[in-house]
């Protein structure tokens, strides 16, 4: 039996003053609930640690460098994230893939760097609307996963999480139906099962894309959906906590 995980992705939102109330509300409201995390912008990691340390809510970042250290201006290493108590880091969010040139190879390298640093990478995969309409969702998601598998191997996924996020559902208010999401989640699990039935059966596969309090329960009730990666709704404490409760 896999446990559920609900991770918030704040994207580039927040301020020291607005974060404080949100972090405190999530910390207090999630009491006792296992598997809740927030991925905050880098400058707010120290604040997340100071509010969440000792609570059941974990924190993480939204990206990581593929390099350990050195002349890489603007980059942040996995070891630096560990220094700030991060447990999770996103790898290959669609916004990184489409706006910042994170190719499959770069995402695979970032995933490997995160693991090496002791973080739990959350590998984000998903197809664009054009790709779904062309009937190549499975191909796209498999290609994104295979790039990581060929660099890190299937055993790496015993310490990682996968998030299926159809690009057309992120921030659009258009959610994949529970059946559409389940179909892709099952396909993802089957892909891992080809390499290791054990890893596949334990792997947490999150759904992301316009999850709201009103649709979370049905999505999370699907057999291969093990929780969610939540963007917009993670910025509203009541909504995020309702989604956590649905998990
Ligand atoms: C995301 O940012 O990963 C995401 C799923 O966003 P939203 O929930 O706003 O669609």
mmCIF file of C-alpha atoms and ligand atoms in Angstrom:
data_model
loop_
_atom_site.group_PDB
_atom_site.id
_atom_site.type_symbol
_atom_site.label_atom_id
_atom_site.label_comp_id
_atom_site.label_asym_id
_atom_site.label_seq_id
_atom_site.Cartn_x
_atom_site.Cartn_y
_atom_site.Cartn_z
ATOM 1 C CA UNK A 1 0.000 0.000 0.000
ATOM 2 C CA UNK A 2 1.481 3.326 -1.070
ATOM 3 C CA UNK A 3 1.075 6.407 1.097
ATOM 4 C CA UNK A 4 -0.227 9.625 -0.443
ATOM 5 C CA UNK A 5 1.797 12.796 -0.953
ATOM 6 C CA UNK A 6 0.481 16.287 -1.633
ATOM 7 C CA UNK A 7 3.160 18.786 -2.639
ATOM 8 C CA UNK A 8 2.561 22.479 -3.220
ATOM 9 C CA UNK A 9 4.456 24.308 -5.944
ATOM 10 C CA UNK A 10 4.372 28.000 -5.145
ATOM 11 C CA UNK A 11 6.101 28.881 -8.436
ATOM 12 C CA UNK A 12 7.344 32.519 -8.367
ATOM 13 C CA UNK A 13 4.866 33.791 -5.793
ATOM 14 C CA UNK A 14 5.122 35.072 -2.252
ATOM 15 C CA UNK A 15 6.791 37.567 0.037
ATOM 16 C CA UNK A 16 8.211 37.239 3.530
ATOM 17 C CA UNK A 17 5.034 38.655 5.027
ATOM 18 C CA UNK A 18 2.468 36.728 2.957
ATOM 19 C CA UNK A 19 4.417 33.475 3.260
ATOM 20 C CA UNK A 20 4.419 33.571 7.030
ATOM 21 C CA UNK A 21 0.654 33.285 7.365
ATOM 22 C CA UNK A 22 0.475 30.629 4.632
ATOM 23 C CA UNK A 23 3.260 28.484 6.106
ATOM 24 C CA UNK A 24 1.817 28.717 9.603
ATOM 25 C CA UNK A 25 -1.664 27.821 8.395
ATOM 26 C CA UNK A 26 -0.374 24.814 6.425
ATOM 27 C CA UNK A 27 1.796 23.685 9.334
ATOM 28 C CA UNK A 28 -1.084 23.933 11.816
ATOM 29 C CA UNK A 29 -3.777 22.626 9.481
ATOM 30 C CA UNK A 30 -1.788 19.630 8.271
ATOM 31 C CA UNK A 31 -1.039 18.408 11.804
ATOM 32 C CA UNK A 32 -0.925 14.651 11.884
ATOM 33 C CA UNK A 33 -1.336 14.312 8.124
ATOM 34 C CA UNK A 34 1.558 12.429 6.570
ATOM 35 C CA UNK A 35 2.847 13.356 3.161
ATOM 36 C CA UNK A 36 2.488 17.119 2.848
ATOM 37 C CA UNK A 37 5.219 19.311 1.357
ATOM 38 C CA UNK A 38 5.682 22.795 -0.080
ATOM 39 C CA UNK A 39 8.177 23.737 -2.787
ATOM 40 C CA UNK A 40 8.968 27.408 -2.309
ATOM 41 C CA UNK A 41 11.143 29.915 -4.210
ATOM 42 C CA UNK A 42 14.832 29.722 -3.196
ATOM 43 C CA UNK A 43 14.945 32.941 -1.139
ATOM 44 C CA UNK A 44 12.196 31.640 1.135
ATOM 45 C CA UNK A 45 13.772 28.278 1.999
ATOM 46 C CA UNK A 46 15.167 29.637 5.261
ATOM 47 C CA UNK A 47 11.735 30.950 6.186
ATOM 48 C CA UNK A 48 10.093 27.631 5.302
ATOM 49 C CA UNK A 49 12.615 25.839 7.484
ATOM 50 C CA UNK A 50 12.096 28.173 10.421
ATOM 51 C CA UNK A 51 8.295 27.779 10.322
ATOM 52 C CA UNK A 52 8.042 24.097 9.357
ATOM 53 C CA UNK A 53 10.990 22.543 11.193
ATOM 54 C CA UNK A 54 9.696 19.981 13.681
ATOM 55 C CA UNK A 55 6.290 19.772 11.964
ATOM 56 C CA UNK A 56 4.932 17.048 9.682
ATOM 57 C CA UNK A 57 5.181 19.338 6.641
ATOM 58 C CA UNK A 58 8.316 18.947 4.503
ATOM 59 C CA UNK A 59 9.722 21.631 2.226
ATOM 60 C CA UNK A 60 11.667 21.716 -0.981
ATOM 61 C CA UNK A 61 12.706 23.709 -4.019
ATOM 62 C CA UNK A 62 11.437 23.964 -7.576
ATOM 63 C CA UNK A 63 14.690 23.376 -9.444
ATOM 64 C CA UNK A 64 18.317 22.379 -8.852
ATOM 65 C CA UNK A 65 21.572 22.670 -10.741
ATOM 66 C CA UNK A 66 22.954 19.594 -12.458
ATOM 67 C CA UNK A 67 26.398 20.660 -11.156
ATOM 68 C CA UNK A 68 27.839 20.116 -7.679
ATOM 69 C CA UNK A 69 29.573 23.508 -7.416
ATOM 70 C CA UNK A 70 31.676 25.960 -9.379
ATOM 71 C CA UNK A 71 31.424 28.810 -11.861
ATOM 72 C CA UNK A 72 27.712 28.538 -12.604
ATOM 73 C CA UNK A 73 26.378 32.004 -11.816
ATOM 74 C CA UNK A 74 22.785 32.010 -10.643
ATOM 75 C CA UNK A 75 22.606 28.278 -10.042
ATOM 76 C CA UNK A 76 21.790 26.501 -6.771
ATOM 77 C CA UNK A 77 23.235 23.084 -5.963
ATOM 78 C CA UNK A 78 21.584 20.096 -4.343
ATOM 79 C CA UNK A 79 23.967 20.358 -1.384
ATOM 80 C CA UNK A 80 22.796 23.954 -0.817
ATOM 81 C CA UNK A 81 19.190 22.790 -0.743
ATOM 82 C CA UNK A 82 20.099 20.075 1.756
ATOM 83 C CA UNK A 83 21.807 22.793 3.858
ATOM 84 C CA UNK A 84 18.398 24.456 4.128
ATOM 85 C CA UNK A 85 16.686 21.235 5.172
ATOM 86 C CA UNK A 86 14.970 20.528 1.861
ATOM 87 C CA UNK A 87 13.590 17.046 1.395
ATOM 88 C CA UNK A 88 12.132 17.438 -2.103
ATOM 89 C CA UNK A 89 13.067 19.171 -5.334
ATOM 90 C CA UNK A 90 11.142 19.326 -8.586
ATOM 91 C CA UNK A 91 12.985 18.166 -11.712
ATOM 92 C CA UNK A 92 11.647 18.914 -15.160
ATOM 93 C CA UNK A 93 8.572 20.970 -14.353
ATOM 94 C CA UNK A 94 6.989 21.854 -17.695
ATOM 95 C CA UNK A 95 7.695 25.556 -17.142
ATOM 96 C CA UNK A 96 11.417 24.743 -16.837
ATOM 97 C CA UNK A 97 11.220 22.533 -19.899
ATOM 98 C CA UNK A 98 9.406 25.075 -22.052
ATOM 99 C CA UNK A 99 10.801 28.447 -20.859
ATOM 100 C CA UNK A 100 14.328 27.582 -19.691
ATOM 101 C CA UNK A 101 15.543 24.955 -22.108
ATOM 102 C CA UNK A 102 15.485 22.003 -19.728
ATOM 103 C CA UNK A 103 15.773 19.182 -22.240
ATOM 104 C CA UNK A 104 15.238 15.542 -21.292
ATOM 105 C CA UNK A 105 19.024 15.238 -20.882
ATOM 106 C CA UNK A 106 19.250 18.281 -18.611
ATOM 107 C CA UNK A 107 16.323 17.042 -16.520
ATOM 108 C CA UNK A 108 18.004 13.644 -16.198
ATOM 109 C CA UNK A 109 21.218 15.327 -15.024
ATOM 110 C CA UNK A 110 19.322 17.474 -12.495
ATOM 111 C CA UNK A 111 17.478 14.408 -11.209
ATOM 112 C CA UNK A 112 20.812 12.586 -10.745
ATOM 113 C CA UNK A 113 22.360 15.606 -8.987
ATOM 114 C CA UNK A 114 19.395 15.840 -6.616
ATOM 115 C CA UNK A 115 19.640 12.167 -5.698
ATOM 116 C CA UNK A 116 23.391 12.417 -5.202
ATOM 117 C CA UNK A 117 22.845 15.296 -2.774
ATOM 118 C CA UNK A 118 20.351 13.233 -0.770
ATOM 119 C CA UNK A 119 17.194 14.977 -1.971
ATOM 120 C CA UNK A 120 14.023 13.257 -3.159
ATOM 121 C CA UNK A 121 13.554 14.399 -6.769
ATOM 122 C CA UNK A 122 10.019 14.808 -8.062
ATOM 123 C CA UNK A 123 10.314 14.049 -11.779
ATOM 124 C CA UNK A 124 7.629 15.978 -13.676
ATOM 125 C CA UNK A 125 6.446 14.577 -16.990
ATOM 126 C CA UNK A 126 3.547 15.388 -19.267
ATOM 127 C CA UNK A 127 2.396 16.097 -22.778
ATOM 128 C CA UNK A 128 1.336 19.336 -24.469
ATOM 129 C CA UNK A 129 -2.153 19.750 -25.899
ATOM 130 C CA UNK A 130 -0.816 19.253 -29.443
ATOM 131 C CA UNK A 131 0.872 16.020 -28.356
ATOM 132 C CA UNK A 132 -2.313 14.745 -26.714
ATOM 133 C CA UNK A 133 -4.321 15.608 -29.807
ATOM 134 C CA UNK A 134 -1.755 13.830 -31.960
ATOM 135 C CA UNK A 135 -2.271 10.711 -29.840
ATOM 136 C CA UNK A 136 1.339 10.568 -28.624
ATOM 137 C CA UNK A 137 0.852 11.138 -24.873
ATOM 138 C CA UNK A 138 2.284 7.723 -24.001
ATOM 139 C CA UNK A 139 5.279 8.190 -26.266
ATOM 140 C CA UNK A 140 6.115 11.619 -24.829
ATOM 141 C CA UNK A 141 5.831 10.566 -21.197
ATOM 142 C CA UNK A 142 7.821 7.382 -21.833
ATOM 143 C CA UNK A 143 10.567 9.346 -23.602
ATOM 144 C CA UNK A 144 10.803 11.779 -20.646
ATOM 145 C CA UNK A 145 11.034 8.891 -18.175
ATOM 146 C CA UNK A 146 13.466 6.855 -20.262
ATOM 147 C CA UNK A 147 15.977 9.727 -20.320
ATOM 148 C CA UNK A 148 16.121 9.578 -16.518
ATOM 149 C CA UNK A 149 16.071 5.786 -16.324
ATOM 150 C CA UNK A 150 18.988 5.475 -18.699
ATOM 151 C CA UNK A 151 21.128 7.844 -16.612
ATOM 152 C CA UNK A 152 20.089 6.882 -13.060
ATOM 153 C CA UNK A 153 18.593 3.383 -13.385
ATOM 154 C CA UNK A 154 15.328 2.076 -12.011
ATOM 155 C CA UNK A 155 16.639 1.637 -8.441
ATOM 156 C CA UNK A 156 16.919 5.434 -8.210
ATOM 157 C CA UNK A 157 13.143 5.582 -8.233
ATOM 158 C CA UNK A 158 12.952 3.865 -4.875
ATOM 159 C CA UNK A 159 14.052 7.303 -3.575
ATOM 160 C CA UNK A 160 12.103 9.487 -6.005
ATOM 161 C CA UNK A 161 8.601 10.566 -6.933
ATOM 162 C CA UNK A 162 7.016 11.031 -10.359
ATOM 163 C CA UNK A 163 4.423 13.708 -11.129
ATOM 164 C CA UNK A 164 2.253 13.393 -14.221
ATOM 165 C CA UNK A 165 1.318 16.927 -15.244
ATOM 166 C CA UNK A 166 -0.370 17.324 -18.612
ATOM 167 C CA UNK A 167 0.874 20.726 -19.792
ATOM 168 C CA UNK A 168 -2.599 21.677 -21.036
ATOM 169 C CA UNK A 169 -3.969 21.297 -17.505
ATOM 170 C CA UNK A 170 -1.363 23.366 -15.635
ATOM 171 C CA UNK A 171 -2.755 26.682 -14.473
ATOM 172 C CA UNK A 172 -5.507 26.540 -17.060
ATOM 173 C CA UNK A 173 -8.431 25.414 -14.936
ATOM 174 C CA UNK A 174 -8.740 22.466 -17.319
ATOM 175 C CA UNK A 175 -8.166 19.255 -15.383
ATOM 176 C CA UNK A 176 -7.584 15.822 -16.848
ATOM 177 C CA UNK A 177 -10.607 13.688 -16.022
ATOM 178 C CA UNK A 178 -9.921 11.043 -13.385
ATOM 179 C CA UNK A 179 -10.102 8.394 -16.135
ATOM 180 C CA UNK A 180 -7.689 10.292 -18.413
ATOM 181 C CA UNK A 181 -5.232 10.771 -15.567
ATOM 182 C CA UNK A 182 -5.536 7.172 -14.367
ATOM 183 C CA UNK A 183 -4.830 5.886 -17.868
ATOM 184 C CA UNK A 184 -1.506 7.737 -18.035
ATOM 185 C CA UNK A 185 -0.589 6.910 -14.426
ATOM 186 C CA UNK A 186 -1.126 3.215 -15.164
ATOM 187 C CA UNK A 187 1.030 3.509 -18.270
ATOM 188 C CA UNK A 188 3.792 5.191 -16.243
ATOM 189 C CA UNK A 189 3.660 2.459 -13.607
ATOM 190 C CA UNK A 190 3.797 -0.213 -16.321
ATOM 191 C CA UNK A 191 6.887 1.450 -17.785
ATOM 192 C CA UNK A 192 8.665 1.152 -14.427
ATOM 193 C CA UNK A 193 7.372 -2.401 -13.940
ATOM 194 C CA UNK A 194 9.214 -3.421 -17.104
ATOM 195 C CA UNK A 195 12.466 -2.694 -15.223
ATOM 196 C CA UNK A 196 11.380 -3.547 -11.666
ATOM 197 C CA UNK A 197 7.984 -4.699 -10.446
ATOM 198 C CA UNK A 198 9.052 -3.889 -6.897
ATOM 199 C CA UNK A 199 10.026 -0.266 -7.641
ATOM 200 C CA UNK A 200 6.897 0.229 -9.768
ATOM 201 C CA UNK A 201 4.544 -0.990 -7.081
ATOM 202 C CA UNK A 202 6.049 1.312 -4.446
ATOM 203 C CA UNK A 203 6.510 4.400 -6.647
ATOM 204 C CA UNK A 204 4.410 7.435 -5.719
ATOM 205 C CA UNK A 205 2.955 8.940 -8.905
ATOM 206 C CA UNK A 206 1.322 12.328 -8.309
ATOM 207 C CA UNK A 207 -1.151 14.057 -10.591
ATOM 208 C CA UNK A 208 -0.780 17.785 -11.247
ATOM 209 C CA UNK A 209 -2.850 20.193 -13.324
ATOM 210 C CA UNK A 210 -5.583 22.419 -11.905
ATOM 211 C CA UNK A 211 -6.246 20.234 -8.865
ATOM 212 C CA UNK A 212 -8.786 21.991 -6.629
ATOM 213 C CA UNK A 213 -10.702 21.012 -3.487
ATOM 214 C CA UNK A 214 -13.652 20.085 -5.696
ATOM 215 C CA UNK A 215 -11.854 17.559 -7.914
ATOM 216 C CA UNK A 216 -9.088 16.245 -5.653
ATOM 217 C CA UNK A 217 -10.986 13.402 -4.025
ATOM 218 C CA UNK A 218 -12.025 11.749 -7.255
ATOM 219 C CA UNK A 219 -8.569 12.115 -8.782
ATOM 220 C CA UNK A 220 -6.822 10.765 -5.683
ATOM 221 C CA UNK A 221 -9.286 7.888 -5.552
ATOM 222 C CA UNK A 222 -7.888 6.390 -8.762
ATOM 223 C CA UNK A 223 -5.794 3.268 -8.176
ATOM 224 C CA UNK A 224 -2.541 4.667 -9.615
ATOM 225 C CA UNK A 225 -2.831 8.265 -8.399
ATOM 226 C CA UNK A 226 -0.894 8.674 -5.166
ATOM 227 C CA UNK A 227 -1.542 12.343 -4.458
ATOM 228 C CA UNK A 228 -0.977 15.637 -6.206
ATOM 229 C CA UNK A 229 1.413 18.372 -7.210
ATOM 230 C CA UNK A 230 -0.553 21.537 -6.605
ATOM 231 C CA UNK A 231 0.230 24.937 -8.136
ATOM 232 C CA UNK A 232 -2.344 27.723 -7.831
ATOM 233 C CA UNK A 233 -4.365 26.111 -5.056
ATOM 234 C CA UNK A 234 -1.266 25.716 -2.865
ATOM 235 C CA UNK A 235 -1.188 29.502 -2.430
ATOM 236 C CA UNK A 236 -4.527 29.510 -0.600
ATOM 237 C CA UNK A 237 -4.187 27.759 2.757
ATOM 238 C CA UNK A 238 -7.807 26.625 2.948
ATOM 239 C CA UNK A 239 -7.755 25.151 -0.553
ATOM 240 C CA UNK A 240 -4.414 23.434 -0.070
ATOM 241 C CA UNK A 241 -5.488 21.937 3.256
ATOM 242 C CA UNK A 242 -8.771 20.728 1.741
ATOM 243 C CA UNK A 243 -6.759 19.004 -1.015
ATOM 244 C CA UNK A 244 -4.470 17.455 1.624
ATOM 245 C CA UNK A 245 -7.544 16.228 3.497
ATOM 246 C CA UNK A 246 -8.877 14.660 0.267
ATOM 247 C CA UNK A 247 -5.654 12.643 0.049
HETATM 248 C C1 LIG B 1 2.019 23.101 -11.150
HETATM 249 O O1 LIG B 1 2.483 24.220 -11.093
HETATM 250 O O2 LIG B 1 2.775 22.127 -11.091
HETATM 251 C C2 LIG B 1 0.562 22.943 -11.276
HETATM 252 C C3 LIG B 1 0.058 21.743 -11.343
HETATM 253 O O3 LIG B 1 -0.168 24.107 -11.302
HETATM 254 P P1 LIG B 1 -1.776 24.236 -11.153
HETATM 255 O O4 LIG B 1 -2.182 23.381 -9.988
HETATM 256 O O5 LIG B 1 -1.994 25.690 -10.908
HETATM 257 O O6 LIG B 1 -2.367 23.754 -12.435
#
